CSV table of C-alpha atoms in Angstrom, one decimal:
chain,number,residue,atom,x,y,z
A,1,MET,CA,-51.8,-27.9,-56.6
A,2,PHE,CA,-50.9,-28.7,-60.2
A,3,HIS,CA,-51.0,-25.7,-62.4
A,4,ILE,CA,-51.1,-26.8,-66.0
A,5,LEU,CA,-49.4,-24.2,-68.1
A,6,GLY,CA,-49.7,-23.4,-71.8
A,7,PRO,CA,-46.9,-21.8,-73.8
A,8,SER,CA,-48.4,-18.3,-73.8
A,9,ILE,CA,-47.9,-15.2,-71.8
A,10,ALA,CA,-51.6,-15.2,-70.8
A,11,SER,CA,-51.1,-18.6,-69.3
A,12,LEU,CA,-47.9,-17.7,-67.5
A,13,ASP,CA,-49.5,-14.6,-66.1
A,14,GLU,CA,-51.8,-16.9,-64.1
A,15,ILE,CA,-48.8,-18.0,-62.1
A,16,ALA,CA,-48.6,-14.5,-60.4
A,17,GLU,CA,-52.3,-14.5,-59.8
A,18,THR,CA,-52.3,-18.0,-58.3
A,19,ALA,CA,-49.2,-17.3,-56.1
A,20,ASN,CA,-51.2,-15.2,-53.7
A,21,PHE,CA,-53.3,-18.2,-52.7
A,22,MET,CA,-50.5,-20.7,-52.4
A,23,GLN,CA,-49.0,-20.1,-49.0
A,24,GLY,CA,-48.5,-23.3,-47.2
A,25,ALA,CA,-49.4,-25.4,-50.2
A,26,LYS,CA,-47.3,-27.5,-52.5
A,27,TYR,CA,-47.2,-25.9,-55.9
A,28,PHE,CA,-46.4,-27.7,-59.1
A,29,LEU,CA,-45.9,-25.9,-62.4
A,30,VAL,CA,-46.7,-28.3,-65.1
A,31,LYS,CA,-45.2,-27.5,-68.5
A,32,ASN,CA,-47.4,-29.4,-70.9
A,33,PHE,CA,-45.7,-29.7,-74.2
A,34,ILE,CA,-48.4,-30.1,-76.8
A,35,ASN,CA,-46.1,-28.9,-79.6
A,36,ASP,CA,-42.6,-27.7,-80.2
A,37,THR,CA,-42.9,-24.4,-78.2
A,38,GLN,CA,-40.3,-24.0,-75.5
A,39,PHE,CA,-42.1,-22.0,-72.8
A,40,PHE,CA,-39.8,-19.0,-73.6
A,41,GLN,CA,-36.6,-20.9,-72.5
A,42,TRP,CA,-34.9,-19.2,-75.4
A,43,ASP,CA,-35.5,-15.9,-73.6
A,44,GLN,CA,-34.1,-16.3,-70.2
A,45,ALA,CA,-35.3,-13.0,-68.9
A,46,THR,CA,-38.9,-13.8,-69.7
A,47,TYR,CA,-38.5,-17.4,-68.5
A,48,ASN,CA,-37.0,-16.4,-65.2
A,49,SER,CA,-39.6,-13.7,-64.5
A,50,TYR,CA,-42.3,-16.3,-64.5
A,51,PHE,CA,-40.8,-19.6,-63.5
A,52,HIS,CA,-38.6,-18.3,-60.7
A,53,ARG,CA,-41.3,-16.1,-59.2
A,54,ILE,CA,-42.6,-18.5,-56.7
A,55,LYS,CA,-40.2,-19.9,-54.2
A,56,ASP,CA,-40.3,-23.7,-53.7
A,57,ALA,CA,-42.5,-24.3,-56.8
A,58,THR,CA,-41.7,-27.6,-58.4
A,59,GLU,CA,-41.5,-27.8,-62.2
A,60,LEU,CA,-43.0,-30.8,-63.9
A,61,THR,CA,-42.5,-31.5,-67.6
A,62,ILE,CA,-44.9,-33.4,-69.7
A,63,PRO,CA,-43.0,-34.1,-72.9
A,64,LYS,CA,-44.7,-33.9,-76.3
A,65,LEU,CA,-46.2,-37.1,-77.7
A,66,ASN,CA,-45.7,-37.7,-81.4
A,67,GLU,CA,-48.8,-36.2,-83.1
A,68,MET,CA,-49.7,-39.2,-85.1
A,69,ALA,CA,-49.4,-41.5,-82.1
A,70,TYR,CA,-51.6,-39.2,-80.1
A,71,GLU,CA,-54.2,-39.2,-82.8
A,72,GLN,CA,-54.1,-42.9,-83.2
A,73,VAL,CA,-54.7,-43.4,-79.4
A,74,GLU,CA,-57.7,-41.0,-79.8
A,75,VAL,CA,-59.1,-43.0,-82.7
A,76,ALA,CA,-58.6,-46.3,-80.8
A,77,SER,CA,-60.3,-44.9,-77.7
A,78,VAL,CA,-58.3,-47.0,-75.4
A,79,PRO,CA,-56.0,-46.1,-72.4
A,80,PHE,CA,-52.4,-45.5,-73.2
A,81,LEU,CA,-51.3,-48.8,-71.6
A,82,LYS,CA,-53.8,-50.8,-73.7
A,83,PHE,CA,-52.5,-49.1,-76.8
A,84,VAL,CA,-48.9,-50.0,-75.9
A,85,ALA,CA,-50.0,-53.6,-75.2
A,86,ASN,CA,-51.7,-53.7,-78.7
A,87,LYS,CA,-55.2,-54.3,-77.2
A,88,GLY,CA,-58.6,-53.0,-78.0
A,89,VAL,CA,-61.4,-51.8,-75.7
A,90,GLN,CA,-62.4,-55.3,-74.6
A,91,ASP,CA,-58.8,-56.5,-74.3
A,92,GLU,CA,-59.0,-58.1,-77.7
A,93,ALA,CA,-55.9,-58.2,-79.9
A,94,ALA,CA,-55.5,-55.0,-81.9
A,95,ASN,CA,-53.2,-54.1,-84.8
A,96,TYR,CA,-51.8,-50.8,-84.0
A,97,SER,CA,-48.6,-49.7,-85.6
A,98,PHE,CA,-45.4,-50.9,-84.0
A,99,VAL,CA,-43.8,-47.5,-84.5
A,100,LEU,CA,-46.7,-45.6,-82.9
A,101,ARG,CA,-46.9,-48.0,-80.0
A,102,GLY,CA,-43.1,-47.6,-79.5
A,103,TYR,CA,-43.5,-43.8,-79.4
A,104,VAL,CA,-46.3,-44.0,-76.9
A,105,ARG,CA,-44.3,-46.4,-74.7
A,106,HIS,CA,-41.3,-44.1,-74.8
A,107,TRP,CA,-43.4,-41.1,-74.0
A,108,LEU,CA,-45.2,-42.8,-71.2
A,109,ALA,CA,-41.9,-43.9,-69.6
A,110,ASN,CA,-40.7,-40.3,-69.7
A,111,VAL,CA,-44.0,-39.0,-68.1
A,112,TRP,CA,-43.9,-41.6,-65.4
A,113,SER,CA,-40.2,-40.9,-64.7
A,114,GLU,CA,-41.2,-37.3,-64.1
A,115,PHE,CA,-43.9,-38.4,-61.7
A,116,ASP,CA,-41.3,-40.5,-59.9
A,117,ARG,CA,-38.9,-37.6,-59.8
A,118,ILE,CA,-41.4,-35.3,-58.0
A,119,LYS,CA,-42.4,-38.2,-55.8
A,120,LEU,CA,-46.0,-37.9,-56.9
A,121,THR,CA,-47.1,-40.9,-54.9
A,122,ILE,CA,-45.9,-39.4,-51.7
A,123,TRP,CA,-47.9,-36.2,-52.2
A,124,SER,CA,-51.0,-38.1,-53.1
A,125,ALA,CA,-50.6,-41.0,-50.6
A,126,PRO,CA,-53.5,-42.0,-48.3
A,127,ALA,CA,-53.4,-41.0,-44.6
A,128,LYS,CA,-52.4,-44.6,-43.6
A,129,PRO,CA,-48.8,-45.2,-44.6
A,130,ALA,CA,-48.3,-48.0,-47.1
A,131,PRO,CA,-45.3,-50.3,-46.9
A,132,ALA,CA,-42.4,-48.7,-48.8
A,133,ALA,CA,-41.7,-50.1,-52.2
A,134,PRO,CA,-38.1,-51.0,-53.2
A,135,ALA,CA,-36.4,-47.9,-54.6
A,136,LYS,CA,-35.9,-49.4,-58.0
A,137,ASN,CA,-39.5,-50.4,-58.4
A,138,ASN,CA,-40.7,-47.1,-59.9
A,139,CYS,CA,-43.4,-46.3,-62.4
A,140,ALA,CA,-41.0,-45.6,-65.3
A,141,GLN,CA,-39.5,-49.0,-65.1
A,142,ARG,CA,-42.9,-50.6,-65.2
A,143,VAL,CA,-43.6,-49.3,-68.7
A,144,ILE,CA,-42.5,-52.4,-70.3
A,145,TRP,CA,-43.4,-54.9,-72.9
A,146,LEU,CA,-47.0,-55.8,-72.1
A,147,ASP,CA,-48.2,-57.7,-75.2
B,1,MET,CA,-35.8,-71.7,-85.0
B,2,PRO,CA,-34.8,-69.6,-88.0
B,3,GLN,CA,-34.9,-65.8,-87.6
B,4,THR,CA,-35.8,-63.2,-90.2
B,5,PRO,CA,-32.7,-61.2,-90.8
B,6,VAL,CA,-32.8,-57.4,-91.3
B,7,TYR,CA,-29.5,-56.1,-92.7
B,8,ILE,CA,-28.9,-52.4,-92.0
B,9,ILE,CA,-26.3,-51.1,-94.4
B,10,CYS,CA,-24.9,-47.8,-93.3
B,11,SER,CA,-23.5,-46.0,-96.2
B,12,PRO,CA,-20.8,-43.4,-95.4
B,13,PRO,CA,-20.4,-40.4,-97.7
B,14,PRO,CA,-19.7,-40.8,-100.5
B,15,ALA,CA,-21.1,-44.2,-101.3
B,16,GLY,CA,-18.1,-46.1,-102.5
B,17,ARG,CA,-17.5,-49.8,-101.8
B,18,GLN,CA,-20.7,-50.0,-99.7
B,19,ASP,CA,-22.5,-49.4,-102.9
B,20,ALA,CA,-21.3,-52.7,-104.3
B,21,ASP,CA,-21.8,-54.5,-101.0
B,22,ARG,CA,-25.4,-53.7,-100.6
B,23,ARG,CA,-26.1,-54.7,-104.2
B,24,LEU,CA,-24.2,-57.9,-103.7
B,25,LEU,CA,-26.0,-58.7,-100.5
B,26,SER,CA,-29.5,-58.1,-102.1
B,27,GLU,CA,-28.6,-60.2,-105.1
B,28,PHE,CA,-27.1,-63.0,-103.0
B,29,LEU,CA,-30.2,-63.1,-100.8
B,30,LEU,CA,-32.5,-63.1,-103.8
B,31,LEU,CA,-30.6,-66.0,-105.4
B,32,LYS,CA,-30.3,-67.9,-102.2
B,33,ASN,CA,-33.8,-67.5,-100.8
B,34,GLY,CA,-35.8,-66.6,-103.9
B,35,ASP,CA,-37.1,-63.4,-102.2
B,36,VAL,CA,-35.7,-60.3,-100.5
B,37,ALA,CA,-37.2,-56.9,-99.7
B,38,SER,CA,-34.8,-54.0,-100.0
B,39,PHE,CA,-35.5,-50.5,-98.8
B,40,ASP,CA,-33.5,-47.5,-100.1
B,41,ILE,CA,-33.3,-44.6,-97.7
B,42,ASN,CA,-30.6,-42.8,-99.6
B,43,LEU,CA,-32.7,-39.6,-99.9
B,44,LYS,CA,-30.2,-37.7,-101.9
B,45,GLU,CA,-28.9,-40.4,-104.2
B,46,PRO,CA,-31.0,-43.5,-104.5
B,47,SER,CA,-28.8,-46.2,-105.8
B,48,LEU,CA,-30.1,-49.7,-104.9
B,49,LEU,CA,-33.4,-48.7,-106.5
B,50,GLU,CA,-31.6,-48.1,-109.8
B,51,TYR,CA,-29.9,-51.4,-109.9
B,52,LEU,CA,-32.6,-53.7,-108.4
B,53,PRO,CA,-35.9,-52.0,-109.0
B,54,LYS,CA,-38.0,-55.1,-108.8
B,55,ILE,CA,-37.1,-55.9,-105.2
B,56,THR,CA,-36.3,-52.4,-104.0
B,57,GLU,CA,-38.6,-49.6,-102.8
B,58,THR,CA,-37.8,-46.2,-101.5
B,59,ALA,CA,-38.4,-45.4,-97.9
B,60,ASP,CA,-37.9,-42.4,-95.7
B,61,VAL,CA,-37.6,-41.6,-92.0
B,62,ILE,CA,-38.4,-37.9,-92.3
B,63,ASP,CA,-41.9,-38.1,-90.9
B,64,THR,CA,-43.9,-40.5,-88.8
B,65,PHE,CA,-45.8,-41.9,-91.7
B,66,GLY,CA,-42.6,-42.9,-93.5
B,67,LYS,CA,-41.3,-44.5,-90.4
B,68,MET,CA,-44.4,-46.6,-90.0
B,69,GLN,CA,-44.3,-47.7,-93.7
B,70,LEU,CA,-40.8,-48.9,-93.1
B,71,MET,CA,-40.6,-50.3,-89.6
B,72,ASP,CA,-44.0,-51.9,-89.5
B,73,ARG,CA,-42.8,-54.1,-92.4
B,74,VAL,CA,-39.3,-54.6,-91.2
B,75,ILE,CA,-40.4,-55.9,-87.8
B,76,VAL,CA,-42.5,-58.7,-89.3
B,77,ASP,CA,-41.2,-62.2,-88.9
B,78,ASP,CA,-42.2,-63.4,-92.4
B,79,GLY,CA,-39.1,-65.3,-93.3
B,80,ILE,CA,-38.2,-62.7,-96.0
B,81,ALA,CA,-34.8,-61.1,-95.5
B,82,LYS,CA,-34.8,-57.3,-95.5
B,83,VAL,CA,-32.1,-55.0,-96.6
B,84,ILE,CA,-32.1,-51.4,-95.5
B,85,ASP,CA,-29.8,-49.2,-97.4
B,86,LEU,CA,-29.3,-46.3,-95.0
B,87,GLY,CA,-27.8,-43.2,-96.4
B,88,PHE,CA,-25.7,-41.1,-94.1
B,89,HIS,CA,-28.3,-38.3,-94.2
B,90,ALA,CA,-30.7,-40.5,-92.4
B,91,PHE,CA,-28.4,-41.9,-89.7
B,92,ASP,CA,-29.4,-39.7,-86.9
B,93,GLU,CA,-33.2,-39.9,-87.4
B,94,PHE,CA,-33.1,-43.6,-88.1
B,95,PHE,CA,-31.1,-44.6,-85.0
B,96,LYS,CA,-32.9,-42.2,-82.8
B,97,MET,CA,-36.2,-43.7,-83.9
B,98,THR,CA,-35.0,-47.3,-83.4
B,99,GLU,CA,-34.0,-46.5,-79.9
B,100,GLU,CA,-37.2,-44.7,-79.1
B,101,ILE,CA,-39.6,-47.4,-80.4
B,102,GLY,CA,-37.5,-50.2,-78.8
B,103,PHE,CA,-36.7,-51.8,-82.1
B,104,THR,CA,-34.1,-54.3,-80.7
B,105,LYS,CA,-36.3,-55.6,-77.9
B,106,GLU,CA,-39.2,-56.0,-80.2
B,107,ALA,CA,-37.0,-57.7,-82.8
B,108,ALA,CA,-35.8,-60.2,-80.3
B,109,ARG,CA,-39.3,-61.0,-79.2
B,110,ARG,CA,-40.5,-61.5,-82.8
B,111,SER,CA,-37.5,-63.6,-84.0
B,112,VAL,CA,-36.2,-60.8,-86.2
B,113,ALA,CA,-32.4,-60.5,-86.3
B,114,PRO,CA,-31.0,-57.0,-87.1
B,115,VAL,CA,-27.5,-57.3,-88.6
B,116,SER,CA,-25.5,-54.1,-89.1
B,117,CYS,CA,-23.1,-53.8,-92.0
B,118,SER,CA,-21.1,-50.7,-91.3
B,119,TRP,CA,-17.6,-49.5,-90.9
B,120,PRO,CA,-16.8,-47.3,-89.1
B,121,ILE,CA,-19.6,-47.3,-86.6
B,122,PRO,CA,-21.6,-44.1,-87.4
B,123,THR,CA,-22.1,-41.4,-84.8
B,124,GLY,CA,-25.2,-41.9,-82.8
B,125,PHE,CA,-25.5,-45.6,-83.4
B,126,PRO,CA,-27.5,-46.9,-80.4
B,127,ARG,CA,-25.4,-49.1,-78.0
B,128,ALA,CA,-28.3,-51.5,-77.6
B,129,LEU,CA,-28.6,-52.0,-81.4
B,130,PHE,CA,-24.8,-52.3,-81.7
B,131,ARG,CA,-24.7,-55.1,-79.1
B,132,CYS,CA,-27.6,-56.8,-80.7
B,133,CYS,CA,-26.1,-56.5,-84.2
B,134,SER,CA,-22.6,-57.3,-83.3
B,135,SER,CA,-23.6,-60.5,-81.5
B,136,ARG,CA,-25.5,-61.6,-84.6
B,137,SER,CA,-22.9,-60.3,-87.1
B,138,ARG,CA,-20.5,-62.8,-85.6
B,139,ARG,CA,-22.9,-65.6,-86.6
B,140,ALA,CA,-23.6,-64.2,-90.0
B,141,ARG,CA,-21.4,-65.3,-92.8
B,142,TRP,CA,-22.1,-63.5,-96.0
């Protein structure tokens, strides 16, 4: 289970409530950075009381995307990869800012490297085992220059 | 195939000899090519703007909008040489940004040639940009 957390005590309190139902399941605590808040890492006592409460929980960090880049992707109404590739909804050439595309590319690489770190594809793999990909062929390295 | 050069002049504090260098470079490019676009990112003490106001504009890298205004123009292969006068206050933010947005890779793809003019190499100068700049600096004779 992926538990998407917000940087508030109310949200972190949900960890304790959820913990009762998590026996035998794989539990991911997703720190979703939507702004510059730190999930109380500046206060180790508070931080530890929440994030070290469940044994074997895996932390996953979704870093903050530059605000203007995020809004531009929203306005463009295209997937992140199309935005990076400077393409519109119908794959037509677009004219997004090079700076904003760079920020999205950088952010996407960080997010995918987190997915690689927790081996997301193993947890969500189909029942039939697929042939193993080369170790270096991970998602983060595939966020490259697409246009 | 000719590349569009982008000269990044890193001004150590206080601006001394570099001050003359960047003016000389801008004036040389203006005389040689007939056109040059200079960007003054000396937030505390704009200098290039005072000497060459017709070809110089202020720029900043404090916020995203300022970065877009600067880098979206700098990355264009339009044949017009660009000179970025980078004050030491902006070193960290500028180099961090160039690394994050993949400036060197995109520059190579678009036939834009970044050339650094700096001594000593400032702290935080991205290795990729240094390699890119130093290989091109050897070819540059100005």
